[in-house]
Amino acid sequence: MGQTSDIEIIRPDAVRPDDRAAWDALRATEPGLDHPYLDPRYALAAATIPGAALAVFRRGGAAVGFFPFQRRGRLIQPLGAPLTDYHGVIAAAGEGLDPATVARRLGGVLRVGGWMSPAAAVPGFIVRTRMATDVTGGRDALSARLEDRSHRFFKNMRRLRRGFEREYGEPLFTWDERDPAVLDWIIAHKRDQYRRSRRHDVFACGWTADLLHALLETRTADFGLRVSSLRTAAGELVAAEASLDDGRTLHLWFPTYDPAFARHGVGTLLTRLEMEQAADLGYRLVDFGAGDEGYKTALAEPSGAVFEGVVEGPRPDLAWRAGRLLAGGPAPLRRFELSLSRRFDIINACETRAAHWWAGAAGAAAAAARKSLGASA
């Protein structure tokens, strides 16, 4: 198809009913667009985020593509960044709305970390492995697949569960927590984890926690934030997870647990119980996000790719040019550039006040330097 003839920039909550119908139709017919992050209801929940906008691409007045995003000066990020694990343009592949085209049409520097593209690859971008588990066929079929994949891992999980039961009784699993206090418990534990690991606290800015609460409060039968939990027999909360859920895909988002119970593997136990429940309820997929680190390799398998990178609009800025220079340097510099750019993506997305931005930037530079020097030692 030819170049789209027009682009309209609106608030995400100002989308017209006919455009909303076109958005839903694209997701129903085009491969790879049925993930809950690409649902118009996600963009609607994120409409109050600072700098929130929606690009509507049109031909002959009819909407042929949608891209929810947020602006930070000339920087363009997916709407909801850094929380939005997957993103992209909701359009037919033939429209040609790739990252370079989007950056040029929006007139800025586009940075993405989980671009879902119908193409086999995005030129110049890092390929990240998407990890997911097919949960069709019910609990028994899922258990057979998991045991076949990593029998030793799940044997150890059963041992840890027996230890938990001896000390605290039968674990109490809740699939659908509606109490906002449980979500606040998750956020508080994640913030503590960020402090301990010297990562930028994505919840310090306030709007990120507001987004999760909005997704919980506006939940419907087929879309929103699902919070699941694990408690001792006495009712003490030991693990919880907030996931984005559309009734077909359960995207595991913010898992956490009380460190006092770490020796019993309660976080992994909760995830296993969530997967089994999703299988019993007829879900198609449990998505673990991009990256194959840690427990993901036992619970999930590679399920396609997403892409990470930056692309310039008409006038690349100084920071983008500096990053390109570092990316062409020796291996320690390349590691430093990648670590620093990822940290700055988070800071740029979260922080809209200058003082908070500078404090985050100083911490990010120090952490990236420690990481890159440690890798080269």
Coordinates of C-alpha atoms in Angstrom, one line a residue:
M1 CA 0.0 0.0 0.0
G2 CA 1.1 3.6 -0.5
Q3 CA 2.0 6.2 2.1
T4 CA -0.8 7.1 4.4
S5 CA -2.0 10.5 3.4
D6 CA -2.8 12.1 6.8
I7 CA -2.0 11.8 10.5
E8 CA -4.1 13.1 13.4
I9 CA -2.8 13.5 16.9
I10 CA -5.4 13.3 19.6
R11 CA -5.8 12.4 23.3
P12 CA -6.2 8.6 23.7
D13 CA -9.6 9.1 25.3
A14 CA -10.8 11.3 22.4
V15 CA -10.9 8.4 19.9
R16 CA -14.2 8.4 17.8
P17 CA -16.6 5.5 17.9
D18 CA -15.9 4.6 14.2
D19 CA -12.1 4.8 14.8
R20 CA -12.5 2.6 17.8
A21 CA -14.4 0.1 15.7
A22 CA -11.5 0.2 13.1
W23 CA -9.0 -0.4 15.9
D24 CA -10.9 -3.4 17.2
A25 CA -11.3 -4.8 13.6
L26 CA -7.5 -4.6 13.0
R27 CA -6.8 -6.5 16.2
A28 CA -9.3 -9.1 15.3
T29 CA -7.9 -9.7 11.8
E30 CA -4.2 -8.8 11.7
P31 CA -1.7 -11.4 13.1
G32 CA 0.1 -10.4 16.2
L33 CA -2.1 -7.5 17.3
D34 CA -4.3 -9.4 19.8
H35 CA -2.0 -8.7 22.8
P36 CA -3.7 -6.8 25.7
Y37 CA -1.1 -4.0 25.6
L38 CA -2.5 -3.2 22.1
D39 CA -6.1 -3.1 23.3
P40 CA -7.7 0.4 23.0
R41 CA -8.8 0.0 26.6
Y42 CA -5.1 0.0 27.7
A43 CA -4.6 3.3 25.9
L44 CA -7.8 4.7 27.5
A45 CA -6.6 3.8 31.0
A46 CA -3.3 5.6 30.2
A47 CA -4.9 8.7 28.8
T48 CA -4.0 10.8 31.9
I49 CA -0.3 10.0 31.7
P50 CA 1.8 13.2 31.2
G51 CA 2.3 13.7 27.5
A52 CA -0.2 11.0 26.5
A53 CA -1.2 11.1 22.8
L54 CA -2.6 8.9 20.1
A55 CA -1.5 9.1 16.4
V56 CA -4.3 8.1 14.0
F57 CA -3.0 7.4 10.5
R58 CA -5.7 7.9 7.8
R59 CA -6.2 7.4 4.2
G60 CA -9.2 9.1 2.5
G61 CA -10.4 10.0 6.0
A62 CA -10.6 6.4 7.2
A63 CA -8.4 5.2 10.0
V64 CA -5.8 2.6 8.9
G65 CA -3.4 2.7 11.9
F66 CA -3.1 3.7 15.5
F67 CA 0.0 4.4 17.7
P68 CA -0.4 5.3 21.4
F69 CA 2.6 7.3 22.6
Q70 CA 3.9 9.8 25.0
R71 CA 6.2 12.8 24.4
R72 CA 9.1 13.9 26.5
G73 CA 10.3 16.9 24.5
R74 CA 11.5 15.5 21.2
L75 CA 11.6 12.0 22.7
I76 CA 8.8 9.7 21.6
Q77 CA 8.0 6.6 23.8
P78 CA 5.2 4.1 23.7
L79 CA 2.3 5.1 25.9
G80 CA 2.8 3.9 29.4
A81 CA 6.6 3.5 29.1
P82 CA 8.4 2.2 31.1
L83 CA 5.6 -0.1 32.2
T84 CA 4.4 -1.1 28.7
D85 CA 6.3 -4.3 27.9
Y86 CA 5.1 -4.6 24.3
H87 CA 4.0 -1.9 21.9
G88 CA 3.8 -1.0 18.2
V89 CA 1.5 0.3 15.5
I90 CA -2.0 -1.2 15.3
A91 CA -2.2 -1.5 11.5
A92 CA -2.0 -3.9 8.6
A93 CA 1.6 -4.9 7.8
G94 CA 1.2 -3.5 4.3
E95 CA 0.8 0.0 5.6
G96 CA 4.5 0.3 6.2
L97 CA 4.2 2.0 9.6
D98 CA 7.6 0.8 10.9
P99 CA 9.6 2.6 13.6
A100 CA 11.5 4.8 11.1
T101 CA 8.3 5.9 9.5
V102 CA 6.6 6.6 12.8
A103 CA 9.5 8.7 14.0
R104 CA 9.6 10.7 10.8
R105 CA 5.8 11.3 10.8
L106 CA 5.8 12.3 14.5
G107 CA 8.9 14.5 14.1
G108 CA 11.0 13.1 17.0
V109 CA 13.4 10.5 18.3
L110 CA 11.5 7.2 18.9
R111 CA 12.8 4.8 21.5
V112 CA 11.2 1.4 22.0
G113 CA 12.0 -1.6 24.1
G114 CA 9.4 -4.2 23.0
W115 CA 8.3 -3.3 19.5
M116 CA 5.9 -6.0 18.1
S117 CA 6.5 -6.1 14.4
P118 CA 5.0 -8.2 11.6
A119 CA 8.4 -8.1 9.9
A120 CA 11.0 -10.7 10.6
A121 CA 13.3 -8.0 12.0
V122 CA 13.6 -4.2 12.4
P123 CA 16.9 -3.0 10.8
G124 CA 19.4 -1.9 13.4
F125 CA 17.3 -3.0 16.4
I126 CA 18.2 -5.5 19.1
V127 CA 16.2 -8.7 19.0
R128 CA 14.7 -9.7 22.3
T129 CA 13.2 -13.1 22.8
R130 CA 9.6 -13.2 23.9
M131 CA 8.9 -15.9 26.5
A132 CA 5.5 -17.4 26.8
T133 CA 3.7 -20.7 27.6
D134 CA 0.8 -22.3 25.7
V135 CA -1.8 -23.2 28.4
T136 CA -4.4 -24.6 26.1
G137 CA -5.8 -28.1 26.9
G138 CA -6.3 -27.6 30.6
R139 CA -4.2 -28.1 33.8
D140 CA -3.1 -31.7 33.1
A141 CA -1.8 -30.9 29.6
L142 CA 0.1 -27.9 31.0
S143 CA 1.6 -29.9 33.8
A144 CA 2.8 -32.6 31.4
R145 CA 4.4 -30.0 29.2
L146 CA 6.1 -28.3 32.1
E147 CA 7.4 -31.5 33.7
D148 CA 8.7 -32.6 30.3
R149 CA 10.6 -29.4 29.9
S150 CA 12.3 -29.3 33.3
H151 CA 11.5 -32.2 35.6
R152 CA 14.3 -31.4 38.0
F153 CA 13.1 -27.8 38.5
F154 CA 9.5 -28.9 39.3
K155 CA 10.7 -31.7 41.6
N156 CA 12.5 -29.0 43.6
M157 CA 9.4 -26.9 43.6
R158 CA 7.4 -29.7 45.1
R159 CA 10.1 -30.1 47.8
L160 CA 9.9 -26.4 48.6
R161 CA 6.1 -26.5 48.8
R162 CA 6.2 -29.4 51.2
G163 CA 8.5 -27.3 53.4
F164 CA 6.1 -24.4 53.3
E165 CA 3.2 -26.6 54.2
R166 CA 5.1 -28.0 57.2
E167 CA 5.7 -24.5 58.6
Y168 CA 2.7 -22.5 57.5
G169 CA 0.0 -25.0 56.4
E170 CA -1.7 -25.4 53.0
P171 CA -1.0 -22.3 50.9
L172 CA -4.1 -20.2 50.1
F173 CA -4.2 -19.1 46.4
T174 CA -6.5 -16.3 45.3
W175 CA -6.9 -15.9 41.5
D176 CA -8.8 -12.6 41.5
E177 CA -7.9 -10.1 44.3
R178 CA -10.1 -7.0 44.1
D179 CA -8.7 -5.2 47.2
P180 CA -6.5 -2.3 46.1
A181 CA -4.5 -2.8 49.3
V182 CA -3.0 -6.0 47.7
L183 CA -1.9 -4.0 44.7
D184 CA -0.3 -1.4 47.1
W185 CA 1.5 -4.3 48.8
I186 CA 3.0 -5.3 45.4
I187 CA 4.0 -1.7 44.6
A188 CA 5.7 -1.3 48.0
H189 CA 7.6 -4.5 47.6
K190 CA 8.7 -3.6 44.1
R191 CA 9.9 -0.2 45.3
D192 CA 12.0 -1.9 48.0
Q193 CA 13.4 -4.2 45.4
Y194 CA 14.4 -1.3 43.2
R195 CA 16.2 0.4 46.2
R196 CA 18.1 -2.8 47.0
S197 CA 19.1 -3.4 43.4
R198 CA 19.9 0.3 42.8
R199 CA 17.5 0.4 39.9
H200 CA 15.4 3.5 39.2
D201 CA 12.1 3.4 41.2
V202 CA 9.5 3.5 38.5
F203 CA 6.7 4.1 41.1
A204 CA 8.3 7.2 42.8
C205 CA 6.7 9.5 40.1
G206 CA 3.2 8.6 41.1
W207 CA 1.5 8.3 37.7
T208 CA 2.8 4.7 37.2
A209 CA 1.0 3.5 40.3
D210 CA -2.1 5.5 39.3
L211 CA -2.1 3.6 36.0
L212 CA -2.1 0.2 37.7
H213 CA -4.9 1.3 40.0
A214 CA -6.9 2.6 37.1
L215 CA -6.6 -0.7 35.3
L216 CA -7.7 -2.5 38.5
E217 CA -10.6 -0.2 39.2
T218 CA -12.0 -0.3 35.6
R219 CA -11.6 -4.0 35.1
T220 CA -14.2 -5.8 33.1
A221 CA -14.8 -9.5 32.5
D222 CA -12.5 -9.5 29.5
F223 CA -9.9 -6.7 30.2
G224 CA -7.9 -5.1 33.0
L225 CA -5.5 -5.7 35.8
R226 CA -5.7 -9.1 37.5
V227 CA -4.1 -9.4 40.9
S228 CA -3.4 -12.9 42.2
S229 CA -2.0 -13.8 45.6
L230 CA -0.6 -16.5 47.9
R231 CA -1.1 -16.6 51.6
T232 CA -0.2 -18.9 54.5
A233 CA -3.0 -21.0 56.1
A234 CA -3.3 -18.2 58.7
G235 CA -3.9 -15.6 56.0
E236 CA -0.5 -13.9 55.9
L237 CA 0.2 -12.5 52.4
V238 CA 3.5 -13.9 51.1
A239 CA 3.4 -13.4 47.3
A240 CA 1.3 -11.5 44.8
E241 CA 1.4 -10.6 41.1
A242 CA -0.3 -8.0 39.0
S243 CA -0.9 -9.1 35.4
L244 CA -2.6 -7.6 32.3
D245 CA -5.4 -9.8 31.3
D246 CA -7.8 -10.0 28.4
G247 CA -9.3 -13.4 29.0
R248 CA -7.1 -15.0 26.3
T249 CA -3.6 -13.8 27.3
L250 CA -2.4 -13.4 30.8
H251 CA 0.6 -11.1 30.7
L252 CA 2.6 -11.5 33.9
W253 CA 3.6 -8.0 34.8
F254 CA 4.7 -7.3 38.4
P255 CA 5.5 -10.4 40.5
T256 CA 6.8 -10.0 44.0
Y257 CA 7.1 -11.9 47.3
D258 CA 8.0 -11.3 50.9
P259 CA 11.8 -12.0 51.1
A260 CA 11.2 -13.7 54.5
F261 CA 9.6 -16.6 52.5
A262 CA 12.1 -16.7 49.7
R263 CA 13.5 -20.1 50.8
H264 CA 10.2 -21.7 50.0
G265 CA 10.0 -20.4 46.4
V266 CA 6.7 -18.8 47.0
G267 CA 7.0 -16.5 44.0
T268 CA 7.5 -19.3 41.6
L269 CA 4.7 -21.3 43.3
L270 CA 2.3 -18.5 42.8
T271 CA 3.2 -18.3 39.1
R272 CA 2.6 -22.0 38.7
L273 CA -0.8 -21.7 40.3
E274 CA -1.7 -18.8 38.1
M275 CA -0.7 -20.8 35.0
E276 CA -2.8 -23.8 36.1
Q277 CA -5.8 -21.6 36.8
A278 CA -5.5 -19.9 33.4
A279 CA -5.3 -23.3 31.7
D280 CA -8.5 -24.4 33.5
L281 CA -10.3 -21.3 32.4
G282 CA -9.5 -21.7 28.8
Y283 CA -6.8 -19.1 28.3
R284 CA -4.6 -19.4 25.3
L285 CA -1.3 -18.0 26.5
V286 CA 0.6 -16.9 29.6
D287 CA 3.2 -14.3 28.6
F288 CA 6.3 -13.7 30.7
G289 CA 7.6 -10.8 28.7
A290 CA 10.9 -10.4 26.8
G291 CA 14.1 -11.9 28.1
D292 CA 15.0 -15.5 29.0
E293 CA 16.5 -14.9 32.4
G294 CA 16.0 -16.8 35.6
Y295 CA 12.9 -18.9 36.2
K296 CA 11.4 -18.1 32.8
T297 CA 13.4 -20.8 31.1
A298 CA 11.7 -23.5 33.2
L299 CA 8.2 -22.1 33.0
A300 CA 8.1 -20.7 29.5
E301 CA 9.7 -21.1 26.1
P302 CA 10.7 -18.8 23.2
S303 CA 7.6 -17.5 21.5
G304 CA 8.7 -15.0 18.8
A305 CA 10.6 -11.8 19.1
V306 CA 10.2 -8.1 19.9
F307 CA 12.7 -5.4 19.1
E308 CA 14.6 -2.7 21.1
G309 CA 16.1 0.4 19.6
V310 CA 16.1 4.0 18.7
V311 CA 15.4 5.7 15.4
E312 CA 15.7 9.4 14.5
G313 CA 13.1 11.7 13.1
P314 CA 14.0 14.7 10.9
R315 CA 16.5 16.2 13.3
P316 CA 18.4 13.7 15.5
D317 CA 19.3 15.3 18.8
L318 CA 22.7 15.5 20.6
A319 CA 22.0 12.7 23.0
W320 CA 21.1 10.4 20.1
R321 CA 24.3 11.3 18.2
A322 CA 26.4 10.7 21.4
G323 CA 24.8 7.3 21.9
R324 CA 25.7 6.3 18.3
L325 CA 29.3 7.3 19.0
L326 CA 29.5 5.1 22.1
A327 CA 27.8 2.2 20.3
G328 CA 30.7 2.1 17.9
G329 CA 33.4 2.0 20.5
P330 CA 35.1 -0.9 22.3
A331 CA 33.1 -3.6 24.0
P332 CA 33.1 -1.9 27.5
L333 CA 31.8 1.3 26.0
R334 CA 29.1 -0.6 24.1
R335 CA 28.0 -2.3 27.3
F336 CA 28.0 1.1 29.0
E337 CA 25.9 2.7 26.3
L338 CA 23.3 -0.1 26.2
S339 CA 23.0 -0.1 30.0
L340 CA 22.8 3.6 30.3
S341 CA 20.3 4.0 27.5
R342 CA 18.0 1.5 29.1
R343 CA 18.2 3.3 32.4
F344 CA 17.6 6.7 30.8
D345 CA 14.6 5.3 28.9
I346 CA 13.0 4.6 32.3
I347 CA 14.0 7.9 33.8
N348 CA 12.8 9.9 30.8
A349 CA 9.5 8.0 30.8
C350 CA 8.8 8.4 34.5
E351 CA 10.2 11.7 35.6
T352 CA 8.6 14.9 34.4
R353 CA 10.1 17.2 37.0
A354 CA 13.7 18.5 36.4
A355 CA 15.0 17.8 39.9
H356 CA 13.8 14.2 39.9
W357 CA 15.2 13.7 36.4
W358 CA 18.7 14.9 37.4
A359 CA 18.7 12.8 40.6
G360 CA 17.7 9.8 38.5
A361 CA 20.2 10.5 35.8
A362 CA 23.1 10.7 38.3
G363 CA 22.2 7.4 39.8
A364 CA 21.8 5.8 36.4
A365 CA 25.2 6.9 35.2
A366 CA 26.9 5.5 38.3
A367 CA 25.0 2.2 38.1
A368 CA 25.7 1.8 34.4
A369 CA 29.4 2.5 35.0
R370 CA 29.6 -0.1 37.8
K371 CA 27.8 -2.7 35.6
S372 CA 30.0 -2.2 32.5
L373 CA 33.2 -2.1 34.5
G374 CA 32.2 -5.2 36.4
A375 CA 31.5 -7.0 33.1
S376 CA 34.9 -6.1 31.7
A377 CA 36.9 -7.1 34.8

